[in-house]
XYZ file of C-alpha atoms in Angstrom:
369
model
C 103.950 75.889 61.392
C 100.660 75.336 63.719
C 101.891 75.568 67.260
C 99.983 74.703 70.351
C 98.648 77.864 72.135
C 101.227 77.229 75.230
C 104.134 77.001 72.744
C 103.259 80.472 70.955
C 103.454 81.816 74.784
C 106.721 80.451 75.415
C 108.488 81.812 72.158
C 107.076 84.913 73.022
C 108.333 84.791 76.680
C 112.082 84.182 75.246
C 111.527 87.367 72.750
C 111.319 89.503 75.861
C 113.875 87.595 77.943
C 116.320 87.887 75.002
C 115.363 91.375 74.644
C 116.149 92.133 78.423
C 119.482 90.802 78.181
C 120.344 92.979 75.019
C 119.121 95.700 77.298
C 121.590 95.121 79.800
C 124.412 93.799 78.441
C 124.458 96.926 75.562
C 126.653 99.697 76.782
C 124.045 101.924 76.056
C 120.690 99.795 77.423
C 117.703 101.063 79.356
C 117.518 99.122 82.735
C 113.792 100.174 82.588
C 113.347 98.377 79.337
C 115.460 95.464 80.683
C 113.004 95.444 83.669
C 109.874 95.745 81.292
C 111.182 92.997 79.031
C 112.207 90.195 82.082
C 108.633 91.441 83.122
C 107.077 89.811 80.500
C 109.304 87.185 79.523
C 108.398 85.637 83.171
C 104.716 86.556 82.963
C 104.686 85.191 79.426
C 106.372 81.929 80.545
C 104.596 81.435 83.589
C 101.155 81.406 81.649
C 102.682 78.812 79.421
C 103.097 76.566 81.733
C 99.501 77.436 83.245
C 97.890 76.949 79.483
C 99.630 73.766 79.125
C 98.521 72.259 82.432
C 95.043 73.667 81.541
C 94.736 75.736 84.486
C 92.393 79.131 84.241
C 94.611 81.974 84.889
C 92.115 85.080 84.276
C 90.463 86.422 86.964
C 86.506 86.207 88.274
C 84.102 87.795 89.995
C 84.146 86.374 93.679
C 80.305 87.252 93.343
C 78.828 86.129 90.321
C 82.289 83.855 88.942
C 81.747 85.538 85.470
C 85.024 86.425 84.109
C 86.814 90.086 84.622
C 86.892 92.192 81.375
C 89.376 94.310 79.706
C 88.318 95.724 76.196
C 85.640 92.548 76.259
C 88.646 89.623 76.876
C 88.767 87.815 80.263
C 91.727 89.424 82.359
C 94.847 87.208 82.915
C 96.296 86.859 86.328
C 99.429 89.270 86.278
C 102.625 88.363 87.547
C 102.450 88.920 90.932
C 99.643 86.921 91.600
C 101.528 84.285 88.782
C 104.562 83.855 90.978
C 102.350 83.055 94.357
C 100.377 80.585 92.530
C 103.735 79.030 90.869
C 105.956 79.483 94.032
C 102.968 78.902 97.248
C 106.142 79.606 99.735
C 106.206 83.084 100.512
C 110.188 82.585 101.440
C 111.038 80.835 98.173
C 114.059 82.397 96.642
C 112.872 82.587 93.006
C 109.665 84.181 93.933
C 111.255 86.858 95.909
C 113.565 87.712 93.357
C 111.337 88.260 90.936
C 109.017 90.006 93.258
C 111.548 92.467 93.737
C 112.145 93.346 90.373
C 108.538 93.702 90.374
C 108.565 96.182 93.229
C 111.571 98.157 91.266
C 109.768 98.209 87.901
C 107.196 100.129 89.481
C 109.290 102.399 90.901
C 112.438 103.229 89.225
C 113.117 106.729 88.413
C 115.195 107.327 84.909
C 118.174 109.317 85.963
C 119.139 106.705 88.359
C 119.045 103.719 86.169
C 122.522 103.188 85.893
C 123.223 103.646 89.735
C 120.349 100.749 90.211
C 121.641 98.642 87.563
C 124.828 98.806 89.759
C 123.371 97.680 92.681
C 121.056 95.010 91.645
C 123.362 93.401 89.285
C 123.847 90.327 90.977
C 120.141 90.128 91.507
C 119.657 90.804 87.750
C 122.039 87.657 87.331
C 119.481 85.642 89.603
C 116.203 86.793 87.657
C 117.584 85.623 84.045
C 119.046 82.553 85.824
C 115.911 81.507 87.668
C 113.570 82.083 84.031
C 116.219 79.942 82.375
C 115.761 77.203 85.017
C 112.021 77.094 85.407
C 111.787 77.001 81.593
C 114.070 74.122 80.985
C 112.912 72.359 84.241
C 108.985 72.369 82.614
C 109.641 72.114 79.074
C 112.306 70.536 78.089
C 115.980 71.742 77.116
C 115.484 71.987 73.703
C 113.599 75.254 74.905
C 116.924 76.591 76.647
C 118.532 80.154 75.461
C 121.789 78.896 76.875
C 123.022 78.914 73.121
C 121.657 82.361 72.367
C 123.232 84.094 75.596
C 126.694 85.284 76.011
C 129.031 86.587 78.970
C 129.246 89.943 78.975
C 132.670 92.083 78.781
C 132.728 94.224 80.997
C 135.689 97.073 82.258
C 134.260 98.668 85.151
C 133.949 95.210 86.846
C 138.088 93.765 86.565
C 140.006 96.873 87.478
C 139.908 98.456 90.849
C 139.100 101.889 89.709
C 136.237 100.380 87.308
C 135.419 98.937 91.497
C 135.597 102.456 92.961
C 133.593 103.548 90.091
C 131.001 101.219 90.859
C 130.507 101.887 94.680
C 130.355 106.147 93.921
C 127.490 105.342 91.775
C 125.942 103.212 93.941
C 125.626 105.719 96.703
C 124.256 107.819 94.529
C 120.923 106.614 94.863
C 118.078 108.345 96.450
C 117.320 107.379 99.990
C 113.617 106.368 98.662
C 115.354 103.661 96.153
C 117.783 102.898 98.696
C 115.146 102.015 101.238
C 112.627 99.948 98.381
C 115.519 97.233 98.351
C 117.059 97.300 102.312
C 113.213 97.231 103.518
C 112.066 94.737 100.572
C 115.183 92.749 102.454
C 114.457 92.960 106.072
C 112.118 90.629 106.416
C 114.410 88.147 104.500
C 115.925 85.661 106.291
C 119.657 85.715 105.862
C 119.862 81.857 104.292
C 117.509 83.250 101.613
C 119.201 86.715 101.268
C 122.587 84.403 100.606
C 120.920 82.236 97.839
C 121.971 82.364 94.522
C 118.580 81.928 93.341
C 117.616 85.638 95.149
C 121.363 87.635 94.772
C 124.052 85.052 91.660
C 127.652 86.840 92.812
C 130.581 85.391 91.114
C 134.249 85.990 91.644
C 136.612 85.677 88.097
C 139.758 83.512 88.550
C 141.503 84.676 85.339
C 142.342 80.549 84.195
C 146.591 79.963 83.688
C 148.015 77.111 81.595
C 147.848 75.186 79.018
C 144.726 75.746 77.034
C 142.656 72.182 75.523
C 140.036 72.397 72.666
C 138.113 71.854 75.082
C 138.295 74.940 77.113
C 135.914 77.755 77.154
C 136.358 81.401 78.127
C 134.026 81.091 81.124
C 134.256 77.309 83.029
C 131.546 77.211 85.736
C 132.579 75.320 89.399
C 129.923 72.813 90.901
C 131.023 73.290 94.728
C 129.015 70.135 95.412
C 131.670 68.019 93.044
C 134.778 69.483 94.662
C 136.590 67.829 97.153
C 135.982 69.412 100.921
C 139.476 71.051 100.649
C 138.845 72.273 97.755
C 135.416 73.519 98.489
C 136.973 74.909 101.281
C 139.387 76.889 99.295
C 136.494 78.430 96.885
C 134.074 79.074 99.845
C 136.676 81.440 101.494
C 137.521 82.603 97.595
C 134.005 83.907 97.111
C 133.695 85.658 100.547
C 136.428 87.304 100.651
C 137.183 87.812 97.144
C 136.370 90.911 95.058
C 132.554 90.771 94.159
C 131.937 91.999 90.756
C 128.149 91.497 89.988
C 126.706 93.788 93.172
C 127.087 96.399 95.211
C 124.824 96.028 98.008
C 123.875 99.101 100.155
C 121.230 99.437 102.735
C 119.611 102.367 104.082
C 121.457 105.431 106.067
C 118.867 107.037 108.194
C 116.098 106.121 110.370
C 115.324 107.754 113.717
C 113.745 104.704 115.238
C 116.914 102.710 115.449
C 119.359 102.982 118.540
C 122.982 103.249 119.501
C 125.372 101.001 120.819
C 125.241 102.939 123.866
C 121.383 101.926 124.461
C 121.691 98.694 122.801
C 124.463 97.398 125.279
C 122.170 98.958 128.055
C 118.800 97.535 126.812
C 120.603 94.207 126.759
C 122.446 94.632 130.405
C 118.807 95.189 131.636
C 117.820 91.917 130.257
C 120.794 89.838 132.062
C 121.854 88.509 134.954
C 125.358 89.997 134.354
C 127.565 92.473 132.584
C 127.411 93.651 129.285
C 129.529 96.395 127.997
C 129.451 98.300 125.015
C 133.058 98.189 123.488
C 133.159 94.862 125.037
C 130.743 92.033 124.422
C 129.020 94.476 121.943
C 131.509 94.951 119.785
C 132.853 91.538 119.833
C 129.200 90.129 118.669
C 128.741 92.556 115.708
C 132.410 91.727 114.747
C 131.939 87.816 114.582
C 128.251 87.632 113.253
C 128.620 89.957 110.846
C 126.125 92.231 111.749
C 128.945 95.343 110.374
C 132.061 96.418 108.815
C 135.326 96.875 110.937
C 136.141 100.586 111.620
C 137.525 102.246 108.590
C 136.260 100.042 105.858
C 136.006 100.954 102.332
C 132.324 100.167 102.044
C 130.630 101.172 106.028
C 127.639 100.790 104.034
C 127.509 96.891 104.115
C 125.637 95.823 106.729
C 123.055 93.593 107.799
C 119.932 95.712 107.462
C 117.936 93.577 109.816
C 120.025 94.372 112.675
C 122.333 97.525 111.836
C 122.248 100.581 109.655
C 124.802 103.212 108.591
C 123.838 106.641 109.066
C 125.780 108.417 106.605
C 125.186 111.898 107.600
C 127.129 111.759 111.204
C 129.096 108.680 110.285
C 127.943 105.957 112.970
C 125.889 102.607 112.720
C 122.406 102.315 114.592
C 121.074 99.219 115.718
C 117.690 97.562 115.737
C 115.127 96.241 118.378
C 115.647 92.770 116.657
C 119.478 93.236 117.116
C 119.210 93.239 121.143
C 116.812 90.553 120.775
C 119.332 88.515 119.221
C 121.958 89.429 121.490
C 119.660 88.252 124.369
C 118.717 85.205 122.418
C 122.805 84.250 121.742
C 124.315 84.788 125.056
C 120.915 85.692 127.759
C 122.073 82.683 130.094
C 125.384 81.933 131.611
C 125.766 79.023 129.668
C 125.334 80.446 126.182
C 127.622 83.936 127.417
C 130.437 80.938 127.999
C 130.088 79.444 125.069
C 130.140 82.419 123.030
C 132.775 84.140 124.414
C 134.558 81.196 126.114
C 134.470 82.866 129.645
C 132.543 83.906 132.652
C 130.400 86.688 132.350
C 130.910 89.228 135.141
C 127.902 89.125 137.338
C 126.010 92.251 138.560
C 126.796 93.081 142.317
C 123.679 92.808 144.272
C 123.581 95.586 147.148
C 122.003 94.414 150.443
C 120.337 97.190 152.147
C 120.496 97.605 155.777
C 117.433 95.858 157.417
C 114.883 98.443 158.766
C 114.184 98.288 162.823
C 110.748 97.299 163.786
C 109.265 100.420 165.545
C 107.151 98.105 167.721
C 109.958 96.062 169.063
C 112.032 99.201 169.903
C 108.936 100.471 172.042
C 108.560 96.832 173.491
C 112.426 97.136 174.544
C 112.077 100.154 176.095
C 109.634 99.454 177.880
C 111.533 96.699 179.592
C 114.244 98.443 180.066
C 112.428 101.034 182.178
């Protein structure tokens, strides 16, 4: 059958995306492979949709506007420069997803495949998710792979120890891979970090009761057509529930962060009052969630923006950006009392003894003679 040019993109485009999800969902895959194949399964499908709005996606000489060549064929726009054109907001979810799989592609190193297949995995989840969307959103669902794609079993996920498992590999990693993700992340802000269009985490509720015909083994929940109690009750759920799809650790060691010690101090310097570090300090990394609690499972979770763990001597340093957001929270006494829900203690301010004027003593004397 004679297909339009963008439709012979597309099918090729789900080739690779079905391809990728073999790779990952086999007990043996290649995550390189699965990263090659969702590669071109969202370059494929993004110059679909380019070719059917009939927009030029090779590249051109800024000088003469002749077309680039490779082996005499105009060069096509690769996928970076794909996903800014598609996505024009630098913060968009989607497009910073895939641009970190991009990033990772480039770098991953073989023997640690399975120990960043651990960590990504709920990033992974995203990247298939988002192509799926974007396909069916421009062409149509008769084009989705919904019917084609199946939920993995998997061990290591539903059993504690298959947990435990999960979390040695992932520190594993080398400090360079480690650091391509928490820095890739840093300049993320936290709303986008938390979309399930960047990082899809799930929590499985194993379902009790009487089963219908109409039951499947996975049922998805729409929080937005749940009650507010009940969304209330899931919300928690998927906080503080077990995550299953990602491990996320950030980097352990960089010299140019500080300790609590200097942060509280850098901050004190900044205010009119009082700010102590196993007081106020603590208490703000405790209820923004800038840390773990002392003795956690996982110290490694943190918020990379403002806090690190340094494995090595087992302590967290900070970041300039954290005492700027301290200042920013609580710098006035109004903010400090609604945070904490008290007065701050205000510095003391030492008078010095006033200086005698020279001149007036000599004056004095003078009279006094």
């Amino acid at each position: 059958m004679a297909y339009a040019r963008w439709k012979h993109i597309l099918i090729e485009s789900q080739r690779h995306a079905l391809k990728a999800v073999d790779e990952w969902n086999c007990s043996n895959g290649n995550y390189s492979d699965f990263l090659t194949h969702m590669h071109k399964a969202w370059h494929y499908l993004l110059h679909a949709e380019f070719h059917e709005a009939k927009i030029d996606y090779h590249y051109k000489d800024a000088q003469t506007g002749q077309y680039k060549l490779i082996d005499g064929e105009p060069k096509a726009w690769d996928l970076e420069w794909c996903l800014k054109q598609r996505y024009t907001n630098s913060a968009d979810p989607v497009r910073l997803n895939a641009e970190l799989f991009v990033a990772l592609r480039n770098k991953v190193e073989h023997r640690y495949e399975h120990n960043l297949k651990i960590v990504t995995g709920g990033k992974a989840q995203a990247l298939v998710m988002n192509y799926e969307q974007e396909m069916v959103d421009h062409f149509g669902p008769a084009f989705s792979l919904a019917d084609q794609l199946r939920f993995p079993i998997a061990l290591q996920t539903l059993t504690a120890e298959g947990r435990e498992q999960l979390q040695d590999a992932a520190k594993k990693l080398p400090k360079k891979t480690r650091d391509l993700v928490a820095k890739f992340e840093a300049a993320i802000d936290s709303d986008v970090l938390d979309d399930l269009k960047y990082d899809y985490r799930v929590r499985l509720v194993p379902i009790v009761g009487k089963k219908t015909d109409a039951d499947l083994a996975v049922n998805f929940v729409n929080l937005d057509a749940l009650t507010d109690s009940e969304r209330a009750v899931m919300t928690k759920a998927g906080r503080t529930g077990t995550i299953i799809t990602k491990v996320k650790h950030v980097e352990t060691m960089n010299p140019a962060k500080l300790r609590a010690s200097v942060v509280a101090e850098r901050v004190e310097a900044k205010l009119p009052f009082c700010f102590s570090v196993h007081g106020e300090h603590t208490e703000m990394w405790r209820r923004l969630g800038v840390r773990p609690a002392v003795g956690s499972a996982d110290p490694c979770i943190t918020d990379a923006r403002y806090c690190i763990y340094d494995e090595p001597v087992n302590t967290y340093l900070y970041t300039d950006a954290w005492v700027a957001k301290i200042v920013k929270e609580i710098g006035t006494v109004d903010k400090y009392r609604k945070f904490f829900g008290k007065d701050p203690r205000m510095k003391q301010v030492t008078t010095l003894p006033k200086q005698a004027d020279p001149m007036l003593d000599e004056r004095s004397m003078g009279k006094t003679a």
